[in-house]
mmCIF file of C-alpha atoms in Angstrom:
data_model
loop_
_atom_site.group_PDB
_atom_site.id
_atom_site.type_symbol
_atom_site.label_atom_id
_atom_site.label_comp_id
_atom_site.label_asym_id
_atom_site.label_seq_id
_atom_site.Cartn_x
_atom_site.Cartn_y
_atom_site.Cartn_z
ATOM 1 C CA MET A 49 0.434 0.143 0.152
ATOM 2 C CA THR A 50 1.188 3.495 -0.969
ATOM 3 C CA HIS A 51 2.689 5.354 1.944
ATOM 4 C CA LEU A 52 0.842 8.779 2.510
ATOM 5 C CA SER A 53 3.199 11.844 3.103
ATOM 6 C CA SER A 54 3.473 13.303 6.507
ATOM 7 C CA HIS A 55 1.995 16.861 7.267
ATOM 8 C CA HIS A 56 2.777 19.839 9.293
ATOM 9 C CA GLY A 57 6.214 18.512 10.569
ATOM 10 C CA GLY A 58 8.680 15.400 11.006
ATOM 11 C CA SER A 59 6.725 11.881 11.263
ATOM 12 C CA PRO A 60 6.334 10.873 15.004
ATOM 13 C CA ARG A 61 8.506 8.528 16.947
ATOM 14 C CA GLY A 62 7.385 4.817 18.136
ATOM 15 C CA ASP A 63 4.132 5.093 16.645
ATOM 16 C CA LEU A 64 1.786 2.318 17.479
ATOM 17 C CA LEU A 65 -0.185 1.816 14.585
ATOM 18 C CA SER A 66 2.757 3.281 12.293
ATOM 19 C CA GLY A 67 1.860 2.073 8.469
ATOM 20 C CA ILE A 68 -1.686 1.373 8.818
ATOM 21 C CA LYS A 69 -3.662 3.286 6.666
ATOM 22 C CA VAL A 70 -7.334 4.242 7.523
ATOM 23 C CA LEU A 71 -10.112 5.726 5.395
ATOM 24 C CA ASP A 72 -13.034 7.463 7.431
ATOM 25 C CA ALA A 73 -15.898 7.293 5.599
ATOM 26 C CA ALA A 74 -18.152 8.150 8.535
ATOM 27 C CA THR A 75 -19.951 10.885 10.470
ATOM 28 C CA VAL A 76 -21.830 11.803 13.577
ATOM 29 C CA LEU A 77 -19.971 10.377 15.910
ATOM 30 C CA ALA A 78 -18.593 7.084 16.588
ATOM 31 C CA GLY A 79 -17.043 6.378 13.239
ATOM 32 C CA PRO A 80 -15.020 9.239 12.743
ATOM 33 C CA VAL A 81 -13.990 8.770 16.896
ATOM 34 C CA THR A 82 -12.869 5.624 15.824
ATOM 35 C CA ALA A 83 -10.378 6.721 13.176
ATOM 36 C CA THR A 84 -9.299 9.554 15.388
ATOM 37 C CA VAL A 85 -8.320 7.086 18.340
ATOM 38 C CA LEU A 86 -6.279 5.233 15.498
ATOM 39 C CA GLY A 87 -4.803 8.399 14.204
ATOM 40 C CA ASP A 88 -3.551 9.453 17.722
ATOM 41 C CA PHE A 89 -1.564 6.434 17.475
ATOM 42 C CA GLY A 90 0.428 6.568 14.188
ATOM 43 C CA ALA A 91 -2.632 5.398 11.934
ATOM 44 C CA GLU A 92 -2.608 7.329 8.677
ATOM 45 C CA VAL A 93 -6.434 8.806 8.056
ATOM 46 C CA VAL A 94 -7.755 10.099 5.518
ATOM 47 C CA LYS A 95 -10.978 11.575 6.016
ATOM 48 C CA VAL A 96 -13.858 11.793 3.233
ATOM 49 C CA GLU A 97 -16.072 14.571 3.631
ATOM 50 C CA ASP A 98 -19.075 15.806 1.544
ATOM 51 C CA PRO A 99 -17.706 18.678 -0.368
ATOM 52 C CA HIS A 100 -21.052 20.795 -0.091
ATOM 53 C CA VAL A 101 -21.094 20.780 3.999
ATOM 54 C CA GLY A 102 -18.179 18.550 5.275
ATOM 55 C CA ASP A 103 -18.448 16.360 8.355
ATOM 56 C CA PHE A 104 -21.430 17.317 10.614
ATOM 57 C CA THR A 105 -18.904 18.083 13.644
ATOM 58 C CA ARG A 106 -17.398 20.998 11.447
ATOM 59 C CA VAL A 107 -20.821 23.151 12.480
ATOM 60 C CA SER A 108 -19.019 25.706 9.425
ATOM 61 C CA GLY A 109 -15.661 25.779 8.594
ATOM 62 C CA ARG A 110 -13.594 24.324 11.895
ATOM 63 C CA SER A 111 -15.316 24.110 14.885
ATOM 64 C CA PRO A 112 -14.081 23.121 17.987
ATOM 65 C CA GLY A 113 -15.453 19.795 17.734
ATOM 66 C CA TRP A 114 -14.144 19.299 14.303
ATOM 67 C CA LEU A 115 -10.069 20.614 15.621
ATOM 68 C CA GLN A 116 -10.421 17.851 17.907
ATOM 69 C CA GLU A 117 -12.452 14.902 16.609
ATOM 70 C CA GLY A 118 -10.721 15.828 12.947
ATOM 71 C CA ARG A 119 -7.090 16.049 14.355
ATOM 72 C CA ASN A 120 -4.439 14.146 12.513
ATOM 73 C CA LYS A 121 -6.696 13.422 9.492
ATOM 74 C CA LYS A 122 -6.441 14.275 6.170
ATOM 75 C CA SER A 123 -9.647 15.578 4.767
ATOM 76 C CA VAL A 124 -11.066 14.474 1.217
ATOM 77 C CA SER A 125 -14.105 15.751 -0.253
ATOM 78 C CA LEU A 126 -16.064 13.136 -2.076
ATOM 79 C CA ASP A 127 -19.696 13.379 -2.765
ATOM 80 C CA LEU A 128 -20.596 9.587 -2.455
ATOM 81 C CA ARG A 129 -24.073 10.272 -3.743
ATOM 82 C CA THR A 130 -22.509 10.891 -7.206
ATOM 83 C CA ARG A 131 -21.587 7.532 -9.367
ATOM 84 C CA ALA A 132 -17.919 9.072 -9.848
ATOM 85 C CA GLY A 133 -17.667 9.748 -6.374
ATOM 86 C CA GLN A 134 -18.440 6.088 -5.828
ATOM 87 C CA GLU A 135 -16.041 4.885 -8.303
ATOM 88 C CA VAL A 136 -13.282 7.165 -6.989
ATOM 89 C CA PHE A 137 -13.751 5.580 -3.434
ATOM 90 C CA HIS A 138 -13.504 1.760 -4.713
ATOM 91 C CA ARG A 139 -10.310 2.946 -6.275
ATOM 92 C CA LEU A 140 -9.452 4.012 -2.887
ATOM 93 C CA VAL A 141 -10.304 1.050 -0.780
ATOM 94 C CA PRO A 142 -7.454 -1.324 -2.250
ATOM 95 C CA HIS A 143 -4.880 1.566 -0.505
ATOM 96 C CA PHE A 144 -6.228 0.757 2.768
ATOM 97 C CA ASP A 145 -5.610 -1.327 5.873
ATOM 98 C CA VAL A 146 -9.243 0.073 7.349
ATOM 99 C CA VAL A 147 -12.395 1.322 6.209
ATOM 100 C CA ILE A 148 -14.695 3.121 8.062
ATOM 101 C CA THR A 149 -18.255 3.654 7.643
ATOM 102 C CA ASN A 150 -21.648 4.253 9.601
ATOM 103 C CA PHE A 151 -24.338 4.794 7.047
ATOM 104 C CA ARG A 152 -27.403 3.128 7.111
ATOM 105 C CA PRO A 153 -27.931 -0.138 5.185
ATOM 106 C CA PRO A 154 -30.137 1.296 2.538
ATOM 107 C CA THR A 155 -27.139 3.961 2.084
ATOM 108 C CA LEU A 156 -24.734 1.744 1.833
ATOM 109 C CA GLU A 157 -26.691 -0.179 -0.881
ATOM 110 C CA ARG A 158 -27.237 3.187 -2.978
ATOM 111 C CA TYR A 159 -23.419 4.286 -2.298
ATOM 112 C CA ARG A 160 -22.269 0.359 -2.969
ATOM 113 C CA MET A 161 -20.571 0.335 0.035
ATOM 114 C CA LEU A 162 -22.076 -3.107 1.469
ATOM 115 C CA PRO A 163 -19.326 -5.427 2.448
ATOM 116 C CA GLU A 164 -20.108 -7.116 -0.840
ATOM 117 C CA HIS A 165 -19.164 -3.923 -2.338
ATOM 118 C CA LEU A 166 -15.713 -3.646 -0.489
ATOM 119 C CA GLN A 167 -14.734 -6.629 0.382
ATOM 120 C CA PRO A 168 -13.680 -7.980 -3.155
ATOM 121 C CA LEU A 169 -11.542 -4.738 -4.279
ATOM 122 C CA ASN A 170 -9.876 -5.756 -1.032
ATOM 123 C CA PRO A 171 -9.651 -8.518 1.025
ATOM 124 C CA GLN A 172 -7.347 -8.264 3.500
ATOM 125 C CA ALA A 173 -8.961 -4.718 4.718
ATOM 126 C CA VAL A 174 -10.920 -4.475 7.856
ATOM 127 C CA LEU A 175 -13.870 -2.973 7.062
ATOM 128 C CA LEU A 176 -15.928 -1.561 9.752
ATOM 129 C CA TYR A 177 -19.651 -0.759 9.888
ATOM 130 C CA LEU A 178 -20.536 0.816 13.003
ATOM 131 C CA THR A 179 -24.505 1.239 12.336
ATOM 132 C CA GLY A 180 -26.989 1.933 14.558
ATOM 133 C CA PHE A 181 -28.838 -1.056 14.616
ATOM 134 C CA GLY A 182 -26.223 -2.941 12.774
ATOM 135 C CA LEU A 183 -26.407 -4.799 9.477
ATOM 136 C CA THR A 184 -28.731 -7.547 10.318
ATOM 137 C CA GLY A 185 -32.004 -7.655 11.898
ATOM 138 C CA PRO A 186 -35.342 -6.441 11.717
ATOM 139 C CA TYR A 187 -34.299 -2.902 12.586
ATOM 140 C CA ARG A 188 -31.237 -2.760 10.400
ATOM 141 C CA ASP A 189 -32.529 -0.156 8.151
ATOM 142 C CA ARG A 190 -33.574 2.148 11.077
ATOM 143 C CA GLY A 191 -31.140 5.204 11.701
ATOM 144 C CA ALA A 192 -30.052 5.919 15.349
ATOM 145 C CA PHE A 193 -28.034 8.694 16.994
ATOM 146 C CA ASP A 194 -26.588 8.690 20.163
ATOM 147 C CA ARG A 195 -29.891 9.760 22.205
ATOM 148 C CA ILE A 196 -31.561 7.054 20.113
ATOM 149 C CA ALA A 197 -29.064 4.536 21.023
ATOM 150 C CA SER A 198 -29.451 5.500 24.580
ATOM 151 C CA ALA A 199 -33.067 4.818 24.614
ATOM 152 C CA TYR A 200 -32.967 1.581 22.867
ATOM 153 C CA SER A 201 -30.349 0.249 24.928
ATOM 154 C CA GLY A 202 -31.892 1.106 27.995
ATOM 155 C CA LEU A 203 -29.553 3.559 29.531
ATOM 156 C CA THR A 204 -31.809 5.966 29.218
ATOM 157 C CA TYR A 205 -34.544 4.161 31.324
ATOM 158 C CA VAL A 206 -32.087 3.733 34.066
ATOM 159 C CA THR A 207 -30.618 7.468 34.205
ATOM 160 C CA GLY A 208 -32.102 9.972 36.280
ATOM 161 C CA GLU A 209 -34.407 10.208 39.864
ATOM 162 C CA PRO A 210 -37.252 7.829 40.635
ATOM 163 C CA ASP A 211 -39.839 10.229 40.830
ATOM 164 C CA ARG A 212 -38.777 11.988 37.363
ATOM 165 C CA PRO A 213 -38.864 11.127 33.680
ATOM 166 C CA PRO A 214 -35.621 9.505 32.430
ATOM 167 C CA VAL A 215 -33.003 11.496 30.708
ATOM 168 C CA ARG A 216 -29.980 10.997 28.860
ATOM 169 C CA SER A 217 -26.675 11.477 29.946
ATOM 170 C CA GLY A 218 -25.234 15.142 28.766
ATOM 171 C CA TYR A 219 -22.434 13.782 26.934
ATOM 172 C CA SER A 220 -22.463 11.534 23.782
ATOM 173 C CA VAL A 221 -21.193 8.553 26.152
ATOM 174 C CA ILE A 222 -22.709 5.696 23.832
ATOM 175 C CA ASP A 223 -20.875 7.200 20.753
ATOM 176 C CA TYR A 224 -17.324 7.454 22.342
ATOM 177 C CA MET A 225 -18.033 4.078 23.994
ATOM 178 C CA SER A 226 -18.835 2.557 20.839
ATOM 179 C CA ALA A 227 -15.550 4.215 19.047
ATOM 180 C CA TYR A 228 -13.714 2.861 21.815
ATOM 181 C CA MET A 229 -14.813 -0.848 21.298
ATOM 182 C CA ALA A 230 -14.658 -0.285 17.728
ATOM 183 C CA ALA A 231 -10.676 0.664 17.862
ATOM 184 C CA PHE A 232 -10.305 -2.630 20.258
ATOM 185 C CA SER A 233 -11.967 -4.481 17.244
ATOM 186 C CA VAL A 234 -9.757 -3.002 14.843
ATOM 187 C CA MET A 235 -6.702 -3.718 16.175
ATOM 188 C CA GLY A 236 -7.684 -7.045 17.315
ATOM 189 C CA ALA A 237 -8.654 -7.778 13.500
ATOM 190 C CA LEU A 238 -5.570 -6.311 12.231
ATOM 191 C CA TYR A 239 -3.577 -8.598 15.174
ATOM 192 C CA HIS A 240 -5.549 -11.777 13.553
ATOM 193 C CA ARG A 241 -4.305 -10.822 9.709
ATOM 194 C CA ASP A 242 -0.439 -9.323 10.680
ATOM 195 C CA VAL A 243 -0.043 -12.102 13.197
ATOM 196 C CA ALA A 244 -2.176 -15.015 12.640
ATOM 197 C CA GLY A 245 -2.198 -14.745 8.869
ATOM 198 C CA GLY A 246 -5.725 -14.222 8.480
ATOM 199 C CA PRO A 247 -7.599 -12.653 5.838
ATOM 200 C CA GLY A 248 -9.135 -9.419 6.180
ATOM 201 C CA GLN A 249 -12.734 -8.972 8.238
ATOM 202 C CA VAL A 250 -16.095 -7.400 8.616
ATOM 203 C CA ILE A 251 -16.783 -5.712 11.997
ATOM 204 C CA ASP A 252 -20.311 -5.379 12.308
ATOM 205 C CA LEU A 253 -21.308 -3.246 15.592
ATOM 206 C CA ALA A 254 -24.384 -1.599 16.463
ATOM 207 C CA LEU A 255 -24.312 1.849 18.227
ATOM 208 C CA TYR A 256 -26.562 0.491 21.000
ATOM 209 C CA GLU A 257 -24.502 -2.531 21.720
ATOM 210 C CA ALA A 258 -21.581 -0.360 23.443
ATOM 211 C CA ALA A 259 -24.060 0.850 26.134
ATOM 212 C CA LEU A 260 -25.862 -3.092 26.032
ATOM 213 C CA ARG A 261 -22.455 -3.983 27.171
ATOM 214 C CA ALA A 262 -22.382 -1.645 29.661
ATOM 215 C CA SER A 263 -25.829 -2.658 31.419
ATOM 216 C CA GLU A 264 -23.752 -4.625 34.253
ATOM 217 C CA ASP A 265 -26.068 -7.620 35.517
ATOM 218 C CA SER A 266 -29.123 -6.130 34.177
ATOM 219 C CA VAL A 267 -30.059 -8.518 31.645
ATOM 220 C CA THR A 268 -28.664 -11.552 33.540
ATOM 221 C CA ALA A 269 -30.718 -10.329 36.588
ATOM 222 C CA TYR A 270 -34.010 -10.057 34.760
ATOM 223 C CA GLY A 271 -33.483 -13.540 32.670
ATOM 224 C CA LEU A 272 -33.185 -15.160 36.674
ATOM 225 C CA GLU A 273 -35.045 -13.157 38.547
ATOM 226 C CA HIS A 274 -37.345 -10.888 36.424
ATOM 227 C CA THR A 275 -36.064 -7.733 38.105
ATOM 228 C CA VAL A 276 -36.321 -4.909 36.093
ATOM 229 C CA ARG A 277 -33.513 -1.887 37.023
ATOM 230 C CA GLU A 278 -34.946 1.175 37.668
ATOM 231 C CA ARG A 279 -34.043 5.142 38.196
ATOM 232 C CA LEU A 280 -32.371 5.332 41.547
ATOM 233 C CA GLY A 281 -31.100 8.820 41.016
ATOM 234 C CA ASN A 282 -27.446 9.466 42.313
ATOM 235 C CA LYS A 283 -27.610 6.479 44.577
ATOM 236 C CA ASN A 284 -26.547 3.205 43.762
ATOM 237 C CA PRO A 285 -28.993 0.151 44.672
ATOM 238 C CA ARG A 286 -26.491 -2.434 46.468
ATOM 239 C CA ILE A 287 -23.094 0.387 47.736
ATOM 240 C CA VAL A 288 -24.185 2.673 50.355
ATOM 241 C CA PRO A 289 -22.948 5.238 51.090
ATOM 242 C CA ALA A 290 -22.183 6.000 47.475
ATOM 243 C CA SER A 291 -24.013 9.397 46.179
ATOM 244 C CA ASP A 292 -23.779 12.945 46.202
ATOM 245 C CA PHE A 293 -24.220 15.853 48.529
ATOM 246 C CA ASP A 294 -24.840 19.237 49.092
ATOM 247 C CA THR A 295 -21.873 21.155 50.456
ATOM 248 C CA ALA A 296 -21.926 24.986 52.224
ATOM 249 C CA ASP A 297 -20.708 26.797 49.601
ATOM 250 C CA GLY A 298 -23.502 25.674 47.108
ATOM 251 C CA ARG A 299 -21.226 23.119 45.256
ATOM 252 C CA ARG A 300 -21.972 19.162 45.555
ATOM 253 C CA VAL A 301 -19.186 16.449 45.970
ATOM 254 C CA SER A 302 -19.384 13.082 45.601
ATOM 255 C CA LEU A 303 -18.504 9.926 47.633
ATOM 256 C CA HIS A 304 -17.947 6.475 48.103
ATOM 257 C CA ALA A 305 -17.498 4.709 51.140
ATOM 258 C CA GLY A 306 -19.456 1.977 50.228
ATOM 259 C CA THR A 307 -17.372 -1.230 51.499
ATOM 260 C CA ASP A 308 -16.830 -1.891 55.281
ATOM 261 C CA PRO A 309 -13.549 -0.454 55.826
ATOM 262 C CA LEU A 310 -14.078 2.736 53.757
ATOM 263 C CA PHE A 311 -17.366 3.412 55.857
ATOM 264 C CA ALA A 312 -15.241 2.837 58.692
ATOM 265 C CA ARG A 313 -13.254 5.566 57.833
ATOM 266 C CA LEU A 314 -15.750 8.011 56.621
ATOM 267 C CA ALA A 315 -17.481 7.522 60.111
ATOM 268 C CA SER A 316 -14.103 8.421 61.663
ATOM 269 C CA VAL A 317 -13.883 11.244 59.512
ATOM 270 C CA MET A 318 -17.216 12.506 60.408
ATOM 271 C CA GLY A 319 -15.960 12.302 64.142
ATOM 272 C CA MET A 320 -18.921 9.179 64.448
ATOM 273 C CA SER A 321 -16.623 6.606 64.496
ATOM 274 C CA GLU A 322 -19.650 4.541 66.494
ATOM 275 C CA LEU A 323 -21.554 4.607 63.332
ATOM 276 C CA ALA A 324 -19.710 1.703 61.852
ATOM 277 C CA ARG A 325 -20.806 -0.511 64.937
ATOM 278 C CA ASP A 326 -24.089 0.758 64.999
ATOM 279 C CA PRO A 327 -26.400 -2.589 64.109
ATOM 280 C CA ARG A 328 -28.287 -0.479 61.012
ATOM 281 C CA PHE A 329 -24.829 0.349 59.427
ATOM 282 C CA ALA A 330 -22.081 -2.008 60.631
ATOM 283 C CA THR A 331 -22.454 -4.683 57.195
ATOM 284 C CA ARG A 332 -22.587 -3.703 53.544
ATOM 285 C CA GLU A 333 -26.449 -5.594 54.011
ATOM 286 C CA SER A 334 -27.508 -3.474 56.771
ATOM 287 C CA ARG A 335 -26.620 -0.265 55.438
ATOM 288 C CA VAL A 336 -28.657 -1.063 52.199
ATOM 289 C CA GLU A 337 -31.680 -1.707 54.161
ATOM 290 C CA HIS A 338 -31.242 1.372 56.144
ATOM 291 C CA GLN A 339 -29.738 3.563 53.772
ATOM 292 C CA GLU A 340 -32.392 6.636 54.013
ATOM 293 C CA GLU A 341 -31.177 6.827 57.573
ATOM 294 C CA LEU A 342 -27.720 7.064 56.921
ATOM 295 C CA TYR A 343 -27.669 9.467 54.107
ATOM 296 C CA ARG A 344 -29.951 11.590 56.358
ATOM 297 C CA ILE A 345 -26.758 11.606 58.917
ATOM 298 C CA ILE A 346 -24.179 12.261 55.995
ATOM 299 C CA ASP A 347 -25.627 15.122 54.163
ATOM 300 C CA GLY A 348 -26.068 16.971 57.740
ATOM 301 C CA TRP A 349 -22.296 16.589 57.810
ATOM 302 C CA VAL A 350 -21.442 17.837 54.031
ATOM 303 C CA ALA A 351 -23.680 20.751 54.529
ATOM 304 C CA GLN A 352 -21.428 22.101 57.065
ATOM 305 C CA LEU A 353 -18.202 22.210 55.304
ATOM 306 C CA THR A 354 -17.173 23.767 51.994
ATOM 307 C CA ALA A 355 -16.759 21.003 49.009
ATOM 308 C CA ASP A 356 -12.992 21.361 49.008
ATOM 309 C CA GLU A 357 -12.765 21.013 52.848
ATOM 310 C CA VAL A 358 -14.833 17.633 52.127
ATOM 311 C CA VAL A 359 -12.814 16.585 49.591
ATOM 312 C CA LYS A 360 -9.892 16.982 51.336
ATOM 313 C CA MET A 361 -10.724 15.356 54.750
ATOM 314 C CA LEU A 362 -12.159 12.524 52.728
ATOM 315 C CA SER A 363 -9.076 12.220 50.540
ATOM 316 C CA ASP A 364 -6.400 12.062 53.677
ATOM 317 C CA ALA A 365 -8.453 9.431 55.052
ATOM 318 C CA ASP A 366 -8.395 7.225 51.969
ATOM 319 C CA VAL A 367 -12.164 7.850 51.100
ATOM 320 C CA PRO A 368 -12.637 8.365 47.389
ATOM 321 C CA ALA A 369 -14.190 11.844 46.853
ATOM 322 C CA SER A 370 -14.055 14.589 44.167
ATOM 323 C CA PRO A 371 -16.239 17.634 43.505
ATOM 324 C CA ILE A 372 -18.720 17.116 40.690
ATOM 325 C CA MET A 373 -16.733 19.148 38.326
ATOM 326 C CA SER A 374 -17.728 21.462 35.215
ATOM 327 C CA VAL A 375 -15.622 21.644 32.002
ATOM 328 C CA ALA A 376 -13.957 25.164 33.763
ATOM 329 C CA ASP A 377 -13.300 23.194 36.680
ATOM 330 C CA ILE A 378 -11.267 20.428 35.184
ATOM 331 C CA VAL A 379 -9.311 22.384 32.416
ATOM 332 C CA ASN A 380 -8.195 24.475 35.632
ATOM 333 C CA ASP A 381 -7.105 21.693 37.802
ATOM 334 C CA PRO A 382 -3.765 20.687 38.430
ATOM 335 C CA HIS A 383 -4.170 17.181 38.214
ATOM 336 C CA ALA A 384 -5.538 16.768 34.852
ATOM 337 C CA ASN A 385 -2.738 19.020 33.775
ATOM 338 C CA THR A 386 -0.213 17.987 35.741
ATOM 339 C CA ARG A 387 -0.787 14.388 33.928
ATOM 340 C CA GLY A 388 -1.117 15.544 30.604
ATOM 341 C CA SER A 389 -4.894 14.607 30.222
ATOM 342 C CA LEU A 390 -5.166 17.972 28.782
ATOM 343 C CA ILE A 391 -2.810 19.525 26.424
ATOM 344 C CA THR A 392 -2.409 22.511 23.481
ATOM 345 C CA VAL A 393 -2.324 21.928 20.019
ATOM 346 C CA ALA A 394 -0.301 24.943 17.574
ATOM 347 C CA ASP A 395 -2.695 25.954 14.880
ATOM 348 C CA GLU A 396 -2.055 28.504 12.497
ATOM 349 C CA GLU A 397 -5.921 29.703 12.653
ATOM 350 C CA PHE A 398 -6.703 29.617 16.275
ATOM 351 C CA GLY A 399 -3.179 29.549 18.112
ATOM 352 C CA ASP A 400 -3.128 27.260 20.909
ATOM 353 C CA VAL A 401 -5.700 24.969 21.073
ATOM 354 C CA PRO A 402 -7.058 23.077 23.933
ATOM 355 C CA MET A 403 -8.482 19.323 23.916
ATOM 356 C CA VAL A 404 -8.137 15.947 25.611
ATOM 357 C CA ALA A 405 -5.139 14.445 24.830
ATOM 358 C CA PRO A 406 -4.606 10.858 23.185
ATOM 359 C CA LEU A 407 -5.521 8.566 25.272
ATOM 360 C CA PRO A 408 -4.820 6.037 27.152
ATOM 361 C CA ARG A 409 -0.940 6.770 27.621
ATOM 362 C CA MET A 410 1.396 4.382 26.554
ATOM 363 C CA SER A 411 5.052 4.280 28.046
ATOM 364 C CA ALA A 412 6.631 3.084 24.245
ATOM 365 C CA THR A 413 4.255 4.121 21.778
ATOM 366 C CA PRO A 414 2.552 7.154 22.837
ATOM 367 C CA GLY A 415 -0.564 8.837 21.029
ATOM 368 C CA GLN A 416 0.323 12.414 19.771
ATOM 369 C CA VAL A 417 -1.513 15.136 17.752
ATOM 370 C CA ARG A 418 0.294 16.101 14.850
ATOM 371 C CA TRP A 419 -2.275 18.652 13.451
ATOM 372 C CA ALA A 420 -6.022 19.934 14.324
ATOM 373 C CA GLY A 421 -8.952 18.914 11.814
ATOM 374 C CA PRO A 422 -7.423 20.468 8.426
ATOM 375 C CA ALA A 423 -9.869 22.620 6.286
ATOM 376 C CA LEU A 424 -12.219 20.877 4.119
ATOM 377 C CA GLY A 425 -10.696 19.239 1.241
ATOM 378 C CA GLU A 426 -7.409 20.241 2.504
ATOM 379 C CA HIS A 427 -5.600 16.828 0.983
ATOM 380 C CA THR A 428 -8.157 16.090 -1.929
ATOM 381 C CA ALA A 429 -5.318 16.881 -4.515
ATOM 382 C CA GLU A 430 -2.417 15.412 -2.330
ATOM 383 C CA VAL A 431 -4.389 12.039 -2.024
ATOM 384 C CA LEU A 432 -5.903 11.659 -5.157
ATOM 385 C CA GLY A 433 -2.928 12.393 -6.603
ATOM 386 C CA GLU A 434 -0.833 10.220 -4.559
ATOM 387 C CA LEU A 435 -2.860 7.249 -4.689
ATOM 388 C CA LEU A 436 -4.776 7.233 -7.728
ATOM 389 C CA GLY A 437 -2.344 8.975 -10.129
ATOM 390 C CA LEU A 438 -4.832 11.846 -10.737
ATOM 391 C CA ASP A 439 -3.719 15.315 -12.167
ATOM 392 C CA ALA A 440 -5.043 18.553 -12.187
ATOM 393 C CA GLU A 441 -7.085 17.593 -15.722
ATOM 394 C CA GLY A 442 -8.295 14.518 -13.709
ATOM 395 C CA LEU A 443 -9.268 16.405 -10.435
ATOM 396 C CA GLU A 444 -11.121 18.860 -12.729
ATOM 397 C CA GLN A 445 -12.796 16.028 -14.846
ATOM 398 C CA LEU A 446 -14.282 15.013 -11.282
ATOM 399 C CA ARG A 447 -15.553 18.330 -10.569
ATOM 400 C CA ARG A 448 -17.415 18.575 -13.760
ATOM 401 C CA ASP A 449 -18.621 15.011 -12.671
ATOM 402 C CA GLY A 450 -19.844 16.164 -9.748
ATOM 403 C CA ALA A 451 -17.459 14.226 -7.344
ATOM 404 C CA LEU A 452 -15.454 16.701 -5.755
#
């Protein structure tokens, strides 16, 4: 496969995925984030974008979302609705190790991007289909976004206060969970191909399935006991105390002291060591049974202190606790910055752009951000010229055909 030239500086050292080429033909949001994760660790990613509007995360131009999720990618504008655009895409597929898409099966059929269309073009490629409901089943043709996947997976149902309607998470957690699961599956498929000598393969991941896999024991408990997990707000049904509390300075803190040793430490910090010996609270089972009484006691103690005081006292006693942080809090927090969870990326248009660092942190092959999300179609001529041998006349013909 042709090696794509580096962009914005020298090549990184020790890249985990050096030489792996990814064709990102996905949008909103799990599919593109999968490609971003792979690109963070050295894969060469070419992003296919609609020439008229670009990727959804652009909003217009280069939005904050695009700067982060378009990082380390080369942008090629290509209209997959046109026959000429589809033919160019088909010509690109043999040059890549991984192809990522998340269109609904009817759209994949129109774009000639189903497995039966792409596998013959490159039998050694890993084809990732991260669709709303998967490539099979009665709902395969339905569309889905994070909100819909959350509703279908059961995550929304269990989220919120028990006396209020369910709510979705404040972040697109399913999109990102799916991206992590998808990146793992791509790595596994590449390992199978390159180390075990296997062929390429099709990965069929439905968006809701990452959240379903995160549903703890709810499926098994329902199957064996016919119990349905309900909304419990900030409380954990089987671990007490573990909840959030209001502080004297109008903030909230989260604490977890659900084991017997942790509860004994919490009781000591509160100046109420006798609680750990009280038959109502001495064991995990008894605390669950008498949790309302216990939470009233903890509420009263926390309400007299500031959030910083509560967290320091508990942390000093080895009881897990944290203020409930906004993005402003964490961006300005010394731990996240010292650890390198957040970075800034130099950009000609915006200057230093803050974003989440490539994660996880790896000692020998760390990820890095080589550039923030590029301009729409910035690399069209470069990529199509280098991989497909198209010159200026060939590119102009594609424009006349509506492909670019």
